[in-house]
């Protein structure tokens, strides 16, 4: 059976490991930070209990995930390598350059980058034809979607293999025709975030109001009827009329986001700082993490 090697055992790396091990794969994990490796078992255990894996299965799933002390060893024992290191181009380049001499020329490499161009990530590679963008969503063992995109030099066979393997996991695997920063999901998500910040900048409402609006309307609708189906449903003539009327007042900002710039200048960076757009009292982060996973599980059950 295919052996996976994951580089980066952080939030996504350990979650992807759980998703793959749940499907029966053996998964080695390497991380440059020894603390990340030392804590991997505990985080895998937490993910398994949060993902409601039956206790009689959880042990076997956890046993399929193991830590590896060096990149070279991971490379030598992996049939597919998943790159899930920090979202910095220089770090990804360094890791891929170090990895490639130690893997066979046909070993696929999947990058979990969120918003970097796959072609740019592939830039230092000896064989960029094997790099595929395989973008999981957090938490990977719960969210169905995985977006798959080729870089400019990726060979179609590697894309097809990734798509088939991810589909066989029971995931909703979608294929992009070409590389675009942010795949589809993050482009849509951050178009909405940009507009939400614009509403705050313009003094239209409070941040809490934005969340209430999305949770009580769009968030419910979009899990059953997507925006393209809805555009057809209401009619493209109406869709065009609404867009023509709204588009001039929508945000087109490409830099300088006043609300974000002001908060960040005052060290109000969000959850970790205790204050951001909202207040984050102690324990609130854990409550949000639990609510997020419970809500996703509930939505998946009732869908
Ligand atoms: N957080 C999310 O919701 C999310 C969702 C989808 C995709 N992603 C993407 O997944 C990737 C990982 O993100 P994350 O949220 O897991 O970050 P993270 O910070 O939780 O984990 C990154 C890990 O990479 C390790 N690392 C850094 N440099 C390394 C190196 N040279 N060699 C080996 N390990 C190294 C770090 O020690 C850390 O444990 C990023 O590209 C990110 O954009 C994140």
Coordinates of C-alpha atoms and ligand atoms in Angstrom, one line a residue:
X1 CA 0.0 0.0 0.0
X2 CA 1.2 3.5 -0.8
X3 CA 3.3 5.0 2.0
X4 CA 2.8 8.7 2.8
X5 CA 5.4 11.1 4.1
X6 CA 4.3 14.4 5.5
X7 CA 6.7 17.3 5.9
X8 CA 5.4 19.6 8.6
X9 CA 3.5 18.2 11.5
X10 CA 1.6 21.4 12.5
X11 CA -2.1 22.1 12.4
X12 CA -2.6 20.8 8.8
X13 CA 0.2 18.1 8.8
X14 CA -1.2 16.2 11.8
X15 CA -4.8 16.6 10.5
X16 CA -3.9 15.3 7.0
X17 CA -2.0 12.4 8.7
X18 CA -5.2 11.5 10.6
X19 CA -7.3 11.7 7.4
X20 CA -4.9 9.4 5.5
X21 CA -4.4 6.9 8.4
X22 CA -8.2 6.6 8.8
X23 CA -8.2 5.3 5.3
X24 CA -5.6 2.7 6.1
X25 CA -2.4 4.4 4.9
X26 CA 0.8 4.4 6.9
X27 CA 2.0 8.0 7.4
X28 CA 5.4 9.2 8.4
X29 CA 5.7 12.8 9.7
X30 CA 8.8 14.9 9.8
X31 CA 9.0 18.4 11.3
X32 CA 12.1 20.7 11.8
X33 CA 10.8 21.5 15.2
X34 CA 11.4 18.7 17.7
X35 CA 8.5 20.0 19.9
X36 CA 6.1 19.5 17.0
X37 CA 7.2 15.9 16.6
X38 CA 7.1 15.3 20.4
X39 CA 3.5 16.5 20.6
X40 CA 2.3 14.8 17.5
X41 CA 0.9 11.7 19.2
X42 CA -1.1 13.8 21.6
X43 CA -2.6 16.0 18.9
X44 CA -3.4 12.9 16.8
X45 CA -5.2 11.5 19.8
X46 CA -7.2 14.7 20.2
X47 CA -8.1 14.8 16.5
X48 CA -9.3 11.2 16.7
X49 CA -11.5 11.8 19.7
X50 CA -12.9 15.1 18.1
X51 CA -13.5 13.3 14.8
X52 CA -15.6 10.8 16.7
X53 CA -13.5 7.8 15.5
X54 CA -14.8 4.8 17.5
X55 CA -12.4 3.9 20.3
X56 CA -12.0 0.4 19.0
X57 CA -10.6 1.9 15.7
X58 CA -8.7 4.9 17.1
X59 CA -5.8 2.8 18.4
X60 CA -5.1 1.2 15.0
X61 CA -5.4 4.6 13.2
X62 CA -3.0 6.2 15.6
X63 CA -0.5 3.3 15.2
X64 CA -0.3 4.0 11.5
X65 CA 1.1 7.5 12.1
X66 CA 4.7 7.7 13.2
X67 CA 7.4 10.4 13.5
X68 CA 10.6 10.4 11.5
X69 CA 13.7 12.2 12.7
X70 CA 15.1 13.5 9.4
X71 CA 13.9 14.6 6.0
X72 CA 16.3 12.1 4.3
X73 CA 14.8 9.2 6.1
X74 CA 11.2 10.4 5.4
X75 CA 12.2 10.7 1.7
X76 CA 13.5 7.2 1.6
X77 CA 10.4 5.6 2.9
X78 CA 7.6 7.6 1.2
X79 CA 5.8 6.8 -2.0
X80 CA 4.0 10.1 -1.9
X81 CA 5.3 13.2 -0.1
X82 CA 3.0 15.8 1.3
X83 CA 4.5 19.3 1.9
X84 CA 2.7 21.0 4.8
X85 CA 5.3 23.4 6.2
X86 CA 4.7 27.0 7.0
X87 CA 3.2 29.2 4.3
X88 CA 6.4 31.0 3.3
X89 CA 7.7 30.5 -0.2
X90 CA 11.4 30.5 0.9
X91 CA 10.6 27.7 3.4
X92 CA 8.8 25.6 0.9
X93 CA 11.6 26.1 -1.6
X94 CA 14.2 25.1 1.0
X95 CA 12.3 22.0 1.9
X96 CA 11.6 20.9 -1.7
X97 CA 15.2 21.5 -2.7
X98 CA 16.4 19.3 0.2
X99 CA 13.9 16.6 -0.5
X100 CA 14.2 16.0 -4.2
X101 CA 17.7 14.4 -4.4
X102 CA 16.4 11.7 -1.9
X103 CA 13.2 10.6 -3.7
X104 CA 12.7 8.6 -6.9
X105 CA 12.1 10.7 -10.0
X106 CA 8.5 9.6 -10.2
X107 CA 7.6 10.1 -6.6
X108 CA 4.7 12.6 -6.5
X109 CA 4.9 15.6 -4.2
X110 CA 1.8 17.3 -3.0
X111 CA 1.9 20.8 -1.7
X112 CA -0.8 22.0 0.8
X113 CA -0.1 25.7 0.1
X114 CA -3.2 27.9 0.8
X115 CA -2.5 30.8 -1.4
X116 CA 0.9 30.5 -3.1
X117 CA 1.1 29.7 -6.9
X118 CA 1.9 26.1 -7.5
X119 CA 4.3 27.1 -10.3
X120 CA 6.1 29.4 -7.9
X121 CA 6.4 26.7 -5.3
X122 CA 7.8 24.4 -7.9
X123 CA 10.4 26.9 -9.1
X124 CA 13.5 25.3 -7.5
X125 CA 12.5 21.7 -8.3
X126 CA 14.5 19.5 -10.5
X127 CA 11.3 17.8 -11.6
X128 CA 8.4 20.3 -11.3
X129 CA 6.2 17.9 -13.3
X130 CA 5.6 15.9 -10.1
X131 CA 4.3 18.8 -7.9
X132 CA 0.6 19.0 -7.5
X133 CA -1.4 21.5 -5.4
X134 CA -3.5 19.4 -3.1
X135 CA -5.3 21.8 -0.8
X136 CA -7.0 20.4 2.3
X137 CA -9.3 22.4 4.5
X138 CA -9.0 22.5 8.3
X139 CA -9.8 20.1 9.9
X140 CA -8.7 17.8 7.1
X141 CA -10.3 14.7 8.8
X142 CA -13.7 16.5 8.8
X143 CA -14.0 18.9 5.9
X144 CA -14.9 17.0 2.7
X145 CA -13.3 19.4 0.2
X146 CA -9.8 18.9 -1.2
X147 CA -8.9 21.2 -4.1
X148 CA -6.4 19.9 -6.7
X149 CA -4.5 22.1 -9.1
X150 CA -1.5 21.6 -11.5
X151 CA 1.4 24.1 -11.7
X152 CA 2.4 25.2 -15.2
X153 CA 4.8 22.2 -15.6
X154 CA 2.8 19.5 -13.7
X155 CA 2.2 16.4 -15.8
X156 CA -1.5 15.5 -16.0
X157 CA -0.8 11.9 -14.7
X158 CA 0.2 13.2 -11.3
X159 CA -2.9 15.3 -11.1
X160 CA -5.1 12.4 -12.1
X161 CA -3.5 10.2 -9.5
X162 CA -4.0 12.7 -6.7
X163 CA -7.6 13.2 -7.7
X164 CA -8.3 9.5 -7.8
X165 CA -6.6 8.8 -4.5
X166 CA -8.3 11.7 -2.7
X167 CA -11.7 10.7 -4.1
X168 CA -11.1 7.1 -2.9
X169 CA -10.7 8.5 0.6
X170 CA -14.3 9.6 0.4
X171 CA -13.4 13.2 0.0
X172 CA -15.0 15.8 -2.3
X173 CA -12.0 16.3 -4.6
X174 CA -12.3 19.1 -7.1
X175 CA -9.9 19.8 -10.1
X176 CA -8.9 23.2 -11.2
X177 CA -7.9 23.6 -14.9
X178 CA -4.9 25.7 -13.9
X179 CA -2.9 27.2 -11.1
X180 CA -4.4 30.3 -9.5
X181 CA -3.3 31.7 -6.1
X182 CA -5.8 30.7 -3.4
X183 CA -7.4 27.9 -5.4
X184 CA -11.2 28.5 -5.5
X185 CA -12.2 28.4 -1.8
X186 CA -9.8 30.9 -0.4
X187 CA -10.4 33.3 -3.3
X188 CA -14.2 33.2 -2.5
X189 CA -13.6 33.3 1.2
X190 CA -11.3 36.3 1.1
X191 CA -13.4 38.2 -1.4
X192 CA -16.1 38.1 1.3
X193 CA -13.6 39.0 4.1
X194 CA -12.4 42.0 2.0
X195 CA -16.0 43.2 1.6
X196 CA -16.8 42.7 5.3
X197 CA -13.8 44.8 6.2
X198 CA -14.9 47.4 3.8
X199 CA -18.3 47.6 5.5
X200 CA -16.5 48.1 8.8
X201 CA -14.2 50.8 7.3
X202 CA -17.3 52.6 6.0
X203 CA -18.9 52.5 9.5
X204 CA -21.9 50.4 8.2
X205 CA -22.0 48.0 11.2
X206 CA -20.1 46.2 14.0
X207 CA -18.0 43.1 13.3
X208 CA -20.5 40.9 15.3
X209 CA -23.2 42.0 12.8
X210 CA -21.3 40.6 9.9
X211 CA -21.0 37.3 11.6
X212 CA -24.7 37.2 12.5
X213 CA -25.7 38.0 8.9
X214 CA -23.5 35.3 7.4
X215 CA -24.4 32.6 10.0
X216 CA -28.1 33.3 9.7
X217 CA -28.3 33.5 5.9
X218 CA -25.5 32.8 3.5
X219 CA -23.8 30.2 5.7
X220 CA -27.1 28.2 5.7
X221 CA -27.8 28.6 2.1
X222 CA -24.4 27.8 0.6
X223 CA -24.1 24.4 2.2
X224 CA -27.1 23.3 0.1
X225 CA -27.3 25.6 -3.0
X226 CA -24.0 27.1 -4.3
X227 CA -23.8 30.6 -5.7
X228 CA -23.7 29.5 -9.4
X229 CA -26.9 27.4 -9.0
X230 CA -28.5 30.3 -7.1
X231 CA -27.6 32.7 -9.8
X232 CA -29.4 30.6 -12.4
X233 CA -32.2 30.0 -9.9
X234 CA -33.0 33.7 -9.4
X235 CA -32.2 34.3 -13.1
X236 CA -29.1 35.7 -14.8
X237 CA -31.0 38.8 -15.8
X238 CA -31.6 39.6 -12.2
X239 CA -28.1 38.5 -11.3
X240 CA -26.7 41.0 -13.8
X241 CA -29.0 43.8 -12.6
X242 CA -27.9 43.3 -9.0
X243 CA -24.2 43.1 -9.9
X244 CA -24.5 46.2 -12.1
X245 CA -26.0 48.2 -9.3
X246 CA -23.8 46.9 -6.5
X247 CA -20.4 46.4 -8.1
X248 CA -19.4 50.1 -8.1
X249 CA -19.7 50.3 -4.4
X250 CA -18.0 47.0 -3.6
X251 CA -14.4 47.0 -2.3
X252 CA -11.7 46.8 -4.9
X253 CA -8.9 47.4 -2.4
X254 CA -5.6 45.6 -3.2
X255 CA -3.7 46.9 -0.2
X256 CA -4.1 49.1 2.9
X257 CA -7.1 47.7 4.8
X258 CA -7.8 50.5 7.3
X259 CA -9.5 48.4 10.1
X260 CA -6.9 45.7 9.9
X261 CA -4.0 48.2 9.8
X262 CA -5.4 50.1 12.8
X263 CA -5.9 47.0 15.0
X264 CA -2.6 45.5 14.1
X265 CA -0.8 48.8 14.9
X266 CA -2.4 48.4 18.4
X267 CA -1.2 44.8 18.8
X268 CA -4.8 43.6 18.5
X269 CA -4.1 40.7 16.2
X270 CA -7.1 38.5 17.2
X271 CA -7.4 35.4 19.3
X272 CA -3.8 35.0 20.4
X273 CA -3.6 38.6 21.4
X274 CA -6.9 38.5 23.4
X275 CA -8.4 41.2 21.2
X276 CA -8.9 41.7 17.5
X277 CA -12.1 42.5 15.6
X278 CA -13.8 40.9 18.6
X279 CA -12.8 40.3 22.3
X280 CA -11.2 37.0 23.0
X281 CA -11.4 36.2 26.8
X282 CA -9.5 33.2 28.1
X283 CA -11.0 29.9 26.9
X284 CA -12.8 31.5 24.0
X285 CA -10.5 30.1 21.4
X286 CA -11.1 26.5 22.6
X287 CA -14.9 27.2 22.6
X288 CA -14.7 28.4 19.0
X289 CA -12.6 25.3 17.9
X290 CA -15.2 23.0 19.5
X291 CA -18.2 24.9 18.1
X292 CA -16.6 24.8 14.6
X293 CA -16.0 21.0 14.7
X294 CA -19.4 20.3 16.3
X295 CA -21.1 22.5 13.7
X296 CA -19.4 20.9 10.8
X297 CA -20.2 17.4 12.0
X298 CA -23.9 18.5 12.5
X299 CA -24.1 19.9 9.0
X300 CA -22.6 16.8 7.5
X301 CA -25.0 14.6 9.3
X302 CA -28.1 16.5 8.3
X303 CA -27.1 17.2 4.7
Ligands
LIG1 N1 -4.2 26.5 8.9 C1 -5.1 26.3 8.0 O1 -6.3 26.4 8.2 C2 -4.7 25.8 6.6 C3 -5.6 25.3 5.7 C4 -5.2 24.8 4.5 C5 -3.9 24.9 4.1 N2 -3.0 25.4 5.0 C6 -1.6 25.4 4.6 O2 -0.9 24.3 5.1 C7 0.5 24.6 5.4 C8 0.8 24.4 6.8 O3 0.0 25.2 7.6 P1 -0.3 24.9 9.1 O4 -1.5 25.7 9.5 O5 -0.3 23.5 9.4 O6 1.0 25.7 9.8 P2 1.6 25.3 11.2 O7 2.4 26.5 11.6 O8 0.6 24.8 12.2 O9 2.6 24.1 10.8 C9 3.7 24.2 10.0 C10 4.8 23.2 10.5 O10 5.9 23.3 9.6 C11 7.0 23.1 10.3 N3 8.2 23.6 9.5 C12 8.5 24.9 9.3 N4 9.7 24.9 8.5 C13 10.0 23.6 8.3 C14 11.0 22.9 7.6 N5 12.0 23.6 7.0 N6 11.1 21.6 7.6 C15 10.1 20.9 8.3 N7 9.1 21.4 9.0 C16 9.1 22.7 9.0 C17 6.8 23.9 11.6 O11 7.7 23.5 12.6 C18 5.3 23.6 11.9 O12 5.2 22.5 12.8 C19 0.7 26.0 4.9 O13 1.1 26.1 3.6 C20 -0.7 26.6 5.0 O14 -1.0 27.7 4.2 C21 -3.3 25.9 6.2

